Every structure is written in structure tokens, then in C-alpha cells.
CSV table of C-alpha atoms and ligand atoms in Angstrom, one decimal:
chain,number,residue,atom,x,y,z
A,1,MET,CA,0.3,0.1,-0.1
A,2,SER,CA,0.9,3.7,0.3
A,3,ARG,CA,3.4,5.7,2.6
A,4,ILE,CA,1.6,8.5,4.0
A,5,LEU,CA,3.3,11.7,5.7
A,6,TYR,CA,0.7,13.2,8.6
A,7,VAL,CA,2.0,16.8,9.7
A,8,GLU,CA,0.2,17.5,12.9
A,9,ASP,CA,0.7,18.8,16.2
A,10,ASN,CA,-2.0,17.3,18.3
A,11,PRO,CA,-1.0,13.7,19.4
A,12,ALA,CA,-4.4,12.4,19.6
A,13,ASN,CA,-5.4,13.5,16.2
A,14,ARG,CA,-1.6,11.9,15.0
A,15,LEU,CA,-2.7,8.6,16.8
A,16,LEU,CA,-6.3,8.5,15.5
A,17,VAL,CA,-5.3,9.1,11.8
A,18,LYS,CA,-2.5,6.7,11.9
A,19,ARG,CA,-5.0,3.9,13.4
A,20,VAL,CA,-7.5,4.5,10.8
A,21,LEU,CA,-5.1,4.6,7.9
A,22,GLU,CA,-2.5,1.7,9.3
A,23,ALA,CA,-6.3,-0.5,9.5
A,24,ALA,CA,-6.8,0.3,5.7
A,25,GLY,CA,-3.0,-0.9,4.9
A,26,HIS,CA,-1.2,2.2,4.7
A,27,THR,CA,2.1,2.9,6.5
A,28,VAL,CA,1.8,6.4,8.2
A,29,LEU,CA,5.0,8.7,8.8
A,30,GLU,CA,4.4,11.7,11.5
A,31,ALA,CA,5.8,15.1,11.7
A,32,VAL,CA,4.9,17.5,14.6
A,33,ASP,CA,5.5,20.8,13.0
A,34,GLY,CA,6.2,22.3,9.4
A,35,LEU,CA,9.8,22.4,9.4
A,36,GLU,CA,10.1,18.4,10.4
A,37,GLY,CA,7.5,17.7,7.8
A,38,ILE,CA,9.6,19.3,4.9
A,39,ARG,CA,12.6,17.2,6.4
A,40,VAL,CA,10.8,14.1,6.7
A,41,ALA,CA,9.2,14.6,3.1
A,42,ARG,CA,12.9,15.2,1.5
A,43,GLU,CA,14.1,12.2,3.3
A,44,ALA,CA,11.2,9.8,2.7
A,45,ARG,CA,9.5,10.6,-0.6
A,46,PRO,CA,5.9,9.8,0.6
A,47,ASP,CA,3.5,8.9,-1.6
A,48,LEU,CA,0.9,11.6,-0.1
A,49,ILE,CA,1.0,14.1,2.7
A,50,LEU,CA,-1.7,15.1,4.8
A,51,MET,CA,-1.4,18.7,6.3
A,52,ASP,CA,-2.9,19.9,9.2
A,53,ILE,CA,-2.9,23.9,8.9
A,54,ASN,CA,-2.8,25.1,12.0
A,55,ILE,CA,0.5,23.9,13.5
A,56,PRO,CA,3.2,25.9,15.0
A,57,GLY,CA,6.3,27.9,13.6
A,58,MET,CA,5.5,27.7,9.5
A,59,ASP,CA,1.8,27.1,8.9
A,60,GLY,CA,0.5,24.5,7.0
A,61,PHE,CA,0.0,27.0,4.1
A,62,GLU,CA,3.6,28.0,4.1
A,63,THR,CA,4.7,24.3,4.7
A,64,THR,CA,2.9,23.2,1.7
A,65,THR,CA,4.2,26.0,-0.6
A,66,LYS,CA,7.8,25.1,0.6
A,67,ILE,CA,7.2,21.6,-0.5
A,68,LYS,CA,5.7,22.1,-3.6
A,69,SER,CA,8.9,24.1,-4.6
A,70,ILE,CA,11.2,21.2,-4.0
A,71,PRO,CA,11.7,19.5,-7.5
A,72,GLU,CA,11.5,16.0,-6.2
A,73,LEU,CA,8.3,16.6,-4.5
A,74,LYS,CA,6.3,18.8,-6.7
A,75,ASP,CA,4.1,15.8,-7.8
A,76,THR,CA,3.4,14.8,-4.5
A,77,PRO,CA,-0.1,15.1,-3.5
A,78,ILE,CA,-0.7,17.7,-0.4
A,79,ILE,CA,-4.4,17.6,1.4
A,80,ALA,CA,-5.3,20.1,3.9
A,81,LEU,CA,-7.0,18.4,6.8
A,82,THR,CA,-8.0,21.5,8.8
A,83,ALA,CA,-10.7,22.5,11.3
A,84,ARG,CA,-10.7,26.0,9.2
A,85,VAL,CA,-13.8,25.8,7.5
A,86,MET,CA,-14.2,29.3,7.0
A,87,ASP,CA,-15.5,30.5,3.7
A,88,GLY,CA,-12.6,30.9,1.6
A,89,ASP,CA,-10.3,28.5,3.5
A,90,ARG,CA,-10.7,25.8,1.1
A,91,GLU,CA,-9.6,28.1,-2.0
A,92,MET,CA,-6.7,29.4,0.2
A,93,ALA,CA,-5.4,26.1,1.1
A,94,LEU,CA,-5.3,24.8,-2.7
A,95,THR,CA,-3.9,28.6,-4.0
A,96,ALA,CA,-0.9,27.7,-1.2
A,97,GLY,CA,-0.4,24.6,-2.9
A,98,CYS,CA,-2.8,21.7,-1.8
A,99,ASP,CA,-4.3,19.7,-4.0
A,100,GLY,CA,-7.2,18.7,-1.9
A,101,TYR,CA,-9.0,19.7,1.5
A,102,ILE,CA,-10.6,17.5,4.0
A,103,PRO,CA,-12.7,19.2,6.9
A,104,LYS,CA,-12.2,18.1,10.5
A,105,PRO,CA,-13.5,16.4,12.8
A,106,ILE,CA,-12.8,13.6,10.3
A,107,ASP,CA,-15.3,11.0,9.2
A,108,VAL,CA,-13.3,7.9,10.2
A,109,ASN,CA,-15.3,5.7,8.0
A,110,LEU,CA,-14.7,8.1,5.1
A,111,LEU,CA,-10.9,8.8,5.3
A,112,PRO,CA,-9.6,5.9,3.9
A,113,LEU,CA,-11.8,6.6,0.7
A,114,GLN,CA,-10.8,10.0,0.4
A,115,VAL,CA,-7.4,9.2,0.6
A,116,THR,CA,-7.4,6.6,-1.6
A,117,GLU,CA,-9.0,8.9,-4.1
A,118,PHE,CA,-6.1,11.4,-3.8
A,119,LEU,CA,-3.7,8.6,-4.3
A,120,GLY,CA,-5.5,7.3,-7.6
A,121,GLY,CA,-5.1,11.1,-9.1
A,122,LYS,CA,-8.3,13.1,-7.7
A,123,ARG,CA,-7.3,16.8,-7.7
A,124,GLU,CA,-9.2,19.7,-6.8
A,125,GLU,CA,-8.7,23.2,-7.9
A,126,VAL,CA,-9.7,26.9,-7.5
A,127,PRO,CA,-12.2,28.1,-10.6
A,128,ALA,CA,-9.7,30.2,-12.8
A,129,ALA,CA,-12.0,33.5,-12.2
A,130,GLN,CA,-11.0,33.5,-8.9
A,131,LYS,CA,-7.4,32.0,-8.6
A,132,SER,CA,-5.7,35.6,-8.8
A,133,ALA,CA,-7.9,37.2,-6.4
A,134,TYR,CA,-6.7,34.2,-3.9
A,135,LEU,CA,-2.8,34.4,-5.0
A,136,ARG,CA,-3.1,38.1,-4.1
A,137,GLN,CA,-4.9,37.7,-0.9
A,138,TYR,CA,-2.1,34.6,0.1
A,139,SER,CA,0.7,36.6,-1.0
A,140,GLN,CA,-0.6,39.6,1.3
A,141,GLN,CA,-0.8,37.2,4.5
A,142,LEU,CA,2.6,36.0,3.7
A,143,VAL,CA,4.2,39.7,3.8
A,144,GLU,CA,2.0,40.5,6.9
A,145,ARG,CA,3.4,37.4,8.8
A,146,LEU,CA,7.2,38.0,7.5
A,147,GLU,CA,6.7,41.7,9.0
A,148,ARG,CA,5.5,40.1,12.5
A,149,LYS,CA,8.3,37.6,12.1
A,150,ILE,CA,11.0,40.3,11.3
A,151,ASP,CA,9.8,42.5,14.0
A,152,GLU,CA,9.8,39.6,16.7
A,153,LEU,CA,13.3,38.7,15.6
A,154,THR,CA,14.6,42.5,15.8
A,155,ARG,CA,13.0,42.7,19.2
A,156,ALA,CA,14.5,39.4,20.3
A,157,ASN,CA,18.0,40.4,18.7
A,158,ALA,CA,17.8,44.0,20.7
A,159,GLU,CA,17.0,42.0,24.0
A,160,LEU,CA,20.1,39.4,23.5
A,161,GLN,CA,22.1,42.3,22.8
A,162,ARG,CA,21.0,43.9,26.1
A,163,MET,CA,21.9,40.6,28.2
A,164,ASP,CA,25.0,40.5,26.7
A,165,GLU,CA,25.8,44.2,27.5
A,166,LEU,CA,24.9,43.3,30.9
A,167,LYS,CA,27.1,40.0,31.0
A,168,SER,CA,29.9,42.1,29.7
A,169,ARG,CA,29.4,44.8,32.7
A,170,PHE,CA,29.0,42.0,34.9
A,171,ILE,CA,32.7,40.5,34.2
A,172,SER,CA,34.2,43.8,34.1
A,173,ILE,CA,32.5,44.7,37.7
A,174,ALA,CA,33.5,41.1,39.2
A,175,ALA,CA,37.0,41.6,38.0
A,176,HIS,CA,37.7,44.8,39.1
A,177,GLU,CA,36.2,44.4,42.5
A,178,LEU,CA,37.8,40.7,42.8
A,179,ARG,CA,41.4,42.6,42.4
A,180,THR,CA,42.2,44.5,44.8
A,181,PRO,CA,41.3,41.9,48.0
A,182,LEU,CA,43.7,39.3,45.6
A,183,THR,CA,46.2,42.0,45.8
A,184,VAL,CA,46.0,42.3,49.6
A,185,MET,CA,46.3,38.8,50.4
A,186,ARG,CA,49.2,38.1,47.7
A,187,GLY,CA,50.9,40.8,49.7
A,188,TYR,CA,50.5,39.5,52.8
A,189,LEU,CA,51.2,36.0,51.9
A,190,THR,CA,54.4,37.0,50.3
A,191,ILE,CA,55.7,38.7,53.5
A,192,LEU,CA,54.8,35.5,55.6
A,193,LEU,CA,56.4,33.2,53.0
A,194,ASP,CA,60.0,35.5,52.7
A,195,PRO,CA,62.6,33.8,54.7
A,196,GLU,CA,64.1,37.6,55.6
A,197,ALA,CA,61.0,38.4,57.4
A,198,GLY,CA,61.6,36.2,60.3
A,199,PHE,CA,58.6,34.3,61.0
A,200,GLN,CA,59.4,30.6,62.1
A,201,LEU,CA,57.0,28.9,60.1
A,202,ASP,CA,56.7,25.3,60.8
A,203,ASP,CA,56.7,22.9,58.1
A,204,ARG,CA,53.1,22.0,58.1
A,205,ILE,CA,52.0,25.8,58.0
A,206,ALA,CA,54.7,26.7,55.4
A,207,GLU,CA,52.9,23.9,53.1
A,208,MET,CA,49.4,25.1,53.8
A,209,LEU,CA,50.6,28.9,52.9
A,210,LYS,CA,51.9,27.7,49.3
A,211,GLY,CA,48.6,25.9,48.8
A,212,MET,CA,47.5,29.1,49.4
A,213,GLU,CA,49.7,30.9,47.0
A,214,LYS,CA,48.8,28.4,44.4
A,215,GLY,CA,45.0,29.0,45.1
A,216,ILE,CA,45.8,32.9,44.5
A,217,ASN,CA,47.7,32.5,41.6
A,218,ARG,CA,45.3,30.6,39.7
A,219,LEU,CA,42.6,33.5,40.7
A,220,GLN,CA,44.8,36.2,39.6
A,221,ARG,CA,44.9,34.4,36.4
A,222,ILE,CA,41.2,34.3,36.1
A,223,VAL,CA,40.8,37.8,37.3
A,224,ASN,CA,43.7,38.8,34.6
A,225,ASP,CA,41.5,36.9,31.9
A,226,MET,CA,38.5,38.5,32.5
A,227,LEU,CA,40.0,42.0,33.0
A,228,ASP,CA,41.6,41.0,29.2
A,229,VAL,CA,38.4,40.3,27.8
A,230,THR,CA,36.7,43.4,29.2
A,231,LYS,CA,39.5,45.7,27.6
A,232,ILE,CA,39.3,43.4,24.1
A,233,GLU,CA,35.8,44.0,24.0
A,234,GLY,CA,35.6,47.5,24.8
A,235,GLY,CA,38.6,48.4,22.1
A,236,THR,CA,40.9,49.7,25.5
A,237,LEU,CA,43.3,47.3,25.0
A,238,GLU,CA,46.4,49.0,25.0
A,239,LEU,CA,49.4,48.0,22.9
A,240,HIS,CA,53.1,49.0,23.5
A,241,LEU,CA,54.2,48.8,19.8
A,242,SER,CA,57.5,48.2,18.8
A,243,PRO,CA,59.4,46.5,16.4
A,244,LEU,CA,60.0,42.8,17.2
A,245,ALA,CA,61.7,39.5,16.3
A,246,ILE,CA,59.1,36.6,16.2
A,247,LYS,CA,61.6,34.6,17.4
A,248,ASP,CA,62.0,36.2,20.7
A,249,ILE,CA,58.1,35.9,20.9
A,250,ILE,CA,58.1,32.3,20.1
A,251,ARG,CA,61.2,31.5,22.0
A,252,GLY,CA,59.6,33.1,25.3
A,253,ALA,CA,56.4,31.2,24.9
A,254,VAL,CA,58.0,28.2,24.6
A,255,GLN,CA,60.0,28.6,27.5
A,256,GLN,CA,56.8,29.4,29.3
A,257,GLN,CA,54.9,26.4,28.6
A,258,LEU,CA,57.8,23.8,28.3
A,259,PRO,CA,57.4,23.0,32.0
A,260,PHE,CA,54.0,21.9,31.5
A,261,ALA,CA,54.6,20.0,28.5
A,262,GLN,CA,57.4,18.0,29.9
A,263,GLN,CA,54.9,17.1,33.1
A,264,ARG,CA,52.9,15.7,30.1
A,265,GLY,CA,55.7,13.7,28.2
A,266,GLN,CA,55.2,15.9,25.5
A,267,GLN,CA,57.7,17.4,23.0
A,268,ILE,CA,57.7,20.9,21.3
A,269,ILE,CA,59.4,21.5,18.4
A,270,ALA,CA,59.9,24.8,17.2
A,271,ASP,CA,61.8,26.4,14.3
A,272,ASP,CA,64.2,29.3,15.3
A,273,PHE,CA,62.4,31.6,13.0
A,274,HIS,CA,66.1,32.9,12.0
A,275,GLY,CA,66.1,35.6,9.7
A,276,TYR,CA,62.6,36.7,9.6
A,277,PRO,CA,61.9,40.4,9.2
A,278,PRO,CA,60.5,42.4,12.0
A,279,ILE,CA,57.3,42.7,12.9
A,280,TYR,CA,55.6,45.8,15.2
A,281,GLY,CA,53.9,45.0,18.1
A,282,ASP,CA,53.4,44.5,21.7
A,283,ALA,CA,55.7,41.8,23.1
A,284,GLU,CA,54.4,41.3,26.1
A,285,ARG,CA,50.8,40.5,24.6
A,286,LEU,CA,52.0,38.7,21.6
A,287,LEU,CA,53.8,36.4,24.3
A,288,GLN,CA,50.4,36.2,26.3
A,289,ALA,CA,48.7,35.1,22.6
A,290,PHE,CA,51.1,32.5,21.5
A,291,SER,CA,51.5,30.9,25.3
A,292,ASN,CA,47.5,30.5,25.0
A,293,LEU,CA,47.9,28.7,22.1
A,294,ILE,CA,50.7,26.8,22.9
A,295,ASN,CA,49.1,25.9,26.5
A,296,ASN,CA,45.7,24.7,24.5
A,297,GLY,CA,47.9,22.4,22.6
A,298,ILE,CA,49.5,20.9,25.4
A,299,LYS,CA,45.9,20.5,27.1
A,300,TYR,CA,44.2,19.0,24.3
A,301,THR,CA,47.1,16.4,23.4
A,302,PRO,CA,47.3,13.1,25.4
A,303,ASP,CA,50.6,12.4,27.0
A,304,GLY,CA,53.6,12.0,25.0
A,305,GLY,CA,52.1,14.0,22.0
A,306,THR,CA,53.9,16.8,20.1
A,307,ILE,CA,53.3,20.5,19.6
A,308,ARG,CA,55.0,21.7,16.4
A,309,ILE,CA,55.4,25.4,15.8
A,310,TYR,CA,57.0,26.7,12.5
A,311,GLY,CA,55.9,29.4,9.5
A,312,GLN,CA,56.4,31.5,6.8
A,313,VAL,CA,56.9,35.0,5.3
A,314,ILE,CA,54.1,35.4,3.0
A,315,HIS,CA,54.9,38.2,0.2
A,316,SER,CA,51.9,39.6,-1.2
A,317,ASP,CA,51.5,41.6,-4.5
A,318,GLY,CA,49.8,44.1,-2.5
A,319,ASP,CA,46.1,43.1,-2.5
A,320,TRP,CA,45.9,42.4,1.2
A,321,HIS,CA,44.5,45.9,1.5
A,322,GLU,CA,41.5,44.7,-0.8
A,323,GLN,CA,41.0,41.7,1.9
A,324,GLY,CA,40.6,44.2,4.8
A,325,PHE,CA,44.2,43.7,6.2
A,326,PRO,CA,45.4,47.1,7.6
A,327,ALA,CA,48.7,48.8,5.9
A,328,CYS,CA,51.4,46.6,5.8
A,329,GLU,CA,53.2,46.9,2.5
A,330,GLY,CA,51.2,43.7,2.0
A,331,ASP,CA,53.7,41.3,3.5
A,332,MET,CA,53.0,39.5,6.7
A,333,VAL,CA,54.3,36.6,8.7
A,334,GLU,CA,52.1,33.2,9.3
A,335,ILE,CA,52.7,31.1,12.1
A,336,ILE,CA,51.1,27.9,12.7
A,337,VAL,CA,50.9,26.0,16.2
A,338,GLU,CA,50.3,22.4,15.6
A,339,ASP,CA,49.2,19.6,18.0
A,340,SER,CA,48.9,15.8,17.8
A,341,GLY,CA,45.4,16.3,20.2
A,342,ILE,CA,41.9,15.2,20.1
A,343,GLY,CA,41.1,18.2,17.2
A,344,ILE,CA,38.0,20.4,17.0
A,345,ASP,CA,34.9,19.5,15.0
A,346,PRO,CA,34.3,21.9,11.9
A,347,GLU,CA,31.1,23.6,13.5
A,348,ASP,CA,33.2,24.5,16.8
A,349,GLN,CA,36.4,25.6,14.8
A,350,GLU,CA,34.5,29.5,14.9
A,351,ARG,CA,32.7,29.0,18.3
A,352,ILE,CA,35.5,28.3,20.3
A,353,PHE,CA,37.1,31.7,19.6
A,354,LEU,CA,34.1,33.4,21.5
A,355,ARG,CA,34.3,33.9,25.1
A,356,PHE,CA,33.5,31.4,27.6
A,357,TYR,CA,32.7,28.6,25.0
A,358,GLU,CA,33.7,25.3,25.7
A,359,VAL,CA,33.0,22.2,23.8
A,360,LYS,CA,32.9,19.7,26.6
A,361,ASP,CA,31.2,20.0,30.0
A,362,PRO,CA,32.2,22.5,32.1
A,363,SER,CA,31.9,20.4,35.1
A,364,LEU,CA,35.0,18.9,33.9
A,365,HIS,CA,37.0,22.1,34.9
A,366,SER,CA,40.7,21.8,36.0
A,367,THR,CA,42.9,24.3,38.0
A,368,SER,CA,45.5,22.8,36.2
A,369,GLN,CA,47.2,24.5,33.0
A,370,SER,CA,48.6,20.9,31.9
A,371,GLN,CA,45.8,18.3,32.7
A,372,TYR,CA,44.7,16.4,29.7
A,373,MET,CA,41.6,17.9,28.5
A,374,GLY,CA,41.5,20.3,31.8
A,375,GLY,CA,39.3,23.3,30.4
A,376,GLY,CA,39.7,26.7,31.9
A,377,ILE,CA,37.1,29.2,31.8
A,378,GLY,CA,36.9,29.3,28.1
A,379,LEU,CA,39.1,32.4,27.6
A,380,GLY,CA,42.4,31.8,26.3
A,381,LEU,CA,41.2,31.7,22.7
A,382,ALA,CA,39.5,35.1,22.8
A,383,ILE,CA,42.1,36.6,24.2
A,384,ALA,CA,44.4,35.6,21.6
A,385,ARG,CA,42.2,36.5,18.8
A,386,GLY,CA,41.4,39.7,20.5
A,387,ILE,CA,45.5,40.5,20.7
A,388,ILE,CA,46.4,39.1,17.4
A,389,GLU,CA,43.3,41.1,15.5
A,390,ALA,CA,44.6,44.2,17.2
A,391,HIS,CA,48.0,43.5,15.9
A,392,GLY,CA,46.0,43.9,12.3
A,393,GLY,CA,46.3,39.9,12.1
A,394,LYS,CA,44.3,37.0,12.2
A,395,VAL,CA,44.0,33.6,13.9
A,396,TRP,CA,41.7,30.6,12.7
A,397,VAL,CA,41.9,26.8,13.2
A,398,GLU,CA,42.4,23.8,10.9
A,399,SER,CA,41.2,20.3,12.0
A,400,GLU,CA,39.8,17.3,10.9
A,401,GLY,CA,37.4,16.8,13.6
A,402,HIS,CA,37.3,16.0,17.1
A,403,ASP,CA,38.5,12.0,17.7
A,404,PRO,CA,40.0,11.6,21.2
A,405,GLU,CA,40.9,7.9,20.0
A,406,LYS,CA,42.2,8.7,16.6
A,407,CYS,CA,43.7,12.2,17.5
A,408,PRO,CA,43.8,13.9,14.4
A,409,GLY,CA,45.5,17.1,15.7
A,410,SER,CA,44.5,20.7,15.1
A,411,LYS,CA,46.7,23.9,13.2
A,412,PHE,CA,46.3,27.3,14.8
A,413,HIS,CA,47.3,29.6,11.9
A,414,VAL,CA,48.2,33.3,13.0
A,415,THR,CA,49.2,36.2,10.5
A,416,ILE,CA,50.6,39.1,11.8
A,417,PRO,CA,51.9,42.0,9.7
A,418,LEU,CA,55.4,42.5,9.1
A,419,ALA,CA,56.7,46.2,10.1
A,420,PRO,CA,56.6,48.8,7.4
A,421,SER,CA,60.0,48.9,5.8
A,422,HIS,CA,61.0,51.9,7.6
A,423,GLN,CA,60.4,50.6,11.3
A,424,ARG,CA,62.3,47.7,10.2
A,425,THR,CA,65.6,49.2,12.3
A,426,PHE,CA,67.0,46.7,14.2
A,427,SER,CA,69.1,43.8,12.9
A,428,ILE,CA,67.9,40.3,13.2
A,429,GLY,CA,69.0,37.1,13.1
B,501,LIG,P1,39.6,26.8,27.8
B,501,LIG,O1,40.9,26.2,27.2
B,501,LIG,O2,40.1,27.7,28.9
B,501,LIG,O3,38.6,26.0,27.9
B,501,LIG,P2,40.2,28.5,25.7
B,501,LIG,O4,39.4,29.7,25.1
B,501,LIG,O5,41.4,28.3,25.4
B,501,LIG,O6,39.3,27.8,26.6
B,501,LIG,O7,39.7,27.2,24.4
B,501,LIG,C1,38.1,27.0,24.2
B,501,LIG,C2,37.8,25.5,23.7
B,501,LIG,O8,38.5,25.4,22.8
B,501,LIG,C3,38.5,24.6,24.8
B,501,LIG,O9,37.6,24.4,25.9
B,501,LIG,C4,38.6,23.3,24.0
B,501,LIG,O10,37.4,22.7,23.9
B,501,LIG,C5,38.7,24.1,22.5
B,501,LIG,N1,40.2,24.0,22.2
B,501,LIG,C6,41.0,24.7,22.3
B,501,LIG,N2,42.3,24.7,22.0
B,501,LIG,C7,42.3,23.2,21.2
B,501,LIG,C8,43.4,22.4,20.9
B,501,LIG,N3,44.7,22.5,20.5
B,501,LIG,N4,42.8,21.0,20.5
B,501,LIG,C9,41.4,20.8,20.9
B,501,LIG,N5,40.3,21.7,21.4
B,501,LIG,C10,41.0,22.9,21.5
């Protein structure tokens, strides 16, 4: 017999129609709204579609118009099955693309016969003289709904922006308020732990104070990250620019991260970037950006893995300007931080640069800077991107996908414009 798709949000109606039609030997597929109806119709190619008109989201008219516009479904009969029995409703359904109209409540004795007729080729049509008037009415209805939807979306978007601003304000206030007491605590701890200060601490107390120091360091890192994100968002990140050798930046970042890699039995293999022309940037901020990238490489790569850092100078023919890069005489340096880790799914490759975005369950947070897959608070990449973009550069990731078993790895690409030639004043190499 035939395969029939029933698009209907009311479960009791779905059950009734399913029973009646299955008793008549048909197979019944179900969809609860218009979008699901379109998806199931595309996948299953039913022989006939029964369409409720009052369904949430896209209504039955719009769903019908869409299904009829899909080439492989344009000849599939769609029958409106609806309680809308006002004057003109039938014509409206036919104008939207339906091939027939069965009013609700359905007559269970008649339904199998009605369906068989439509399967056999029966089609209803709006009389030609009335067609253009109904078409005009239908398109007006569509435009009105579109207008309402755009209005709703605009309002929802404004509300989301307001919430986002509130979130940014909260981060900024929290970070500023936490900074002062943390500084005080660190000050007292430093005095207590200073051997010159003359305190007689027994070993257990010294141990506990060291534990507190670790905790305070971690809190300070988080607060600093929150402050940095606030600055990046507000466009107030100050850069102290000077001509820099990329080899010094990379060497500094590797030195900072090497102890963490060693804890994990990993190797960091970095080019020496010998002979690269200088870039013009803020040494401390760039060190921070590359440290974040290398640290992620360590955290998201299993023990014994490898992090490689290499690069190239890209001499452009000068069309970088058209691609939105700032004035940099067209040349830039590209640095790649490649790991042999768990990789990142294509759909996450842009999102991971959003603040607080984490791919995995936040309950798996770790305070360690090296623990395998031990996530932080999700600011590292947002800060790295903010810093690199403030230098007129770009950062993006390439990875086959996320697979902790096969470990396809990830490649983070960074481009930074070279210093204009009149700024390349110091010798490198
Ligand atoms: P955090 O590491 O603090 O969670 P980040 O902003 O540094 O925050 O990274 C965001 C997310 O991106 C991480 O939670 C992780 O899921 C993913 N990620 C970042 N770097 C890598 C990498 N090298 N390999 C795999 N996943 C990564």
C-alpha cells in the first residue's frame, strides 16, 4: 500500500489518523510541525501528505508552498486536513499548493476512501476566475507574517544584545572588585613566606601557605583574563608597540610552556624563525597570545604528543588591503601552532574563539594548566584572537574533527603584518 506523511501537532489526532490509515493497509509517517514535515518529506518521499493547517512555526499553507517548490516533491499530493472551515479557507489551501481539502473533524469511515481517491489522482482546483484574487490574498498574508516575524526577531535580537551588555558589565565589575582583595592577600602571603621577614613557620604551616599561594595565583590568572576580555571587547586594550623579532616571542612562549609539556611527556618542536623580518607589536601581549595557543596544544594533546611551531613569510602582491588587512606593505608572517591532539569539529572551529565557549562539559574544569583536556574558563582563545586582531592579524584553526581516539590534531594559524620597512630598524638573525 502507500506511505503517507501526516503533519500535525496534536498527538491525539495523529494517533487517530495513524490507526485508521494503518488499518486500511497504509504506512503512516509523522511530523509535529512544518520544518519537520519538510525534512521527513525530503528524506522519505511519501506517496501523499496530509497537512494540518494550524501548526506551530511555519503554518500548513507555508509548509505546503515550500514542499511544492522542491523539484522531487512537486508532484506529491498534499491534502489539507483542517478545522478551518470558514468561507475561502478551502480556496486558500488550494492556492497555497494543496491538491485537496478534507475538513475536520474527520469521518473515520470516509477517510480511507478519500485518501485512496487522492492517491488515485483526484485533484481539486480553485476556479480560474477566482485564482488571481486568492493568490493576491495569500501573498499579502505571507508578507504580513514576514513583517511580524522580522519585528519579533528584531526585538529578540535587541534583547539578546542587552543581555550580552549586562554580561560584559558583570564580568568587568566582578573582575575589578576581585582584583583589590586578591592583591592584598598576595601581599601578606609574600611577606609571610619571605625567609628574610623572620617568621618561624613550622613545615605544615609553610605547606598550607604554599597551597594558598597556588590558589591565589590561579584566581589572579582568571581575574586577569576577565580584565583582558573586558578591554578587548571595549576596544581599550593598550598596545606598547615596537619592532620585534618573532623568534623572541616564540622562544619566550615556548620557555613559559615547556614545564607543562614536560609534565605530560610531550615535545615542543619549534623553528628558530631565524632571519624573519621584524613585526611591529606589543611583545608582552603577543607572548600571551602564543602562550595561550601552545598551552591549549598541551592540554588537548595526550601524554607523549607533539606540539610543532613553524611559519613562513607571506609576500603579497599588495592585494591584502582589499582583503581587509591594514596597511602593512602587503607582507606578513604566518605562524602555525600544530598539535597531535583530540582535534576540533568543523562546527566548533569558529565558536571556540567566543568568550566562555567550551566544547565539553564545564563540570570537567581543571585548575591545572597542563592536565589532559582540563579546560579553563574558556577565555584563552578569545584573548589570543583579540590580541592578534589588535595587531591587524588573524587567527583561525584547521582540524579534521574531534576524535580523542584517533587524535587528528589541530593547526592554529596566526598571521601578523610585518613592520613597514622604515620601521625595520634593528638587525635580526
Ligand atoms: P579553555 O581552554 O580555557 O577552555 P579556550 O578559549 O582556550 O578555553 O578554548 C576554548 C575551547 O576550545 C576549549 O575548551 C577546547 O574545547 C577547545 N580547544 C582549544 N584549543 C584546542 C586544541 N588545541 N585542540 C582541541 N581543542 C581545543
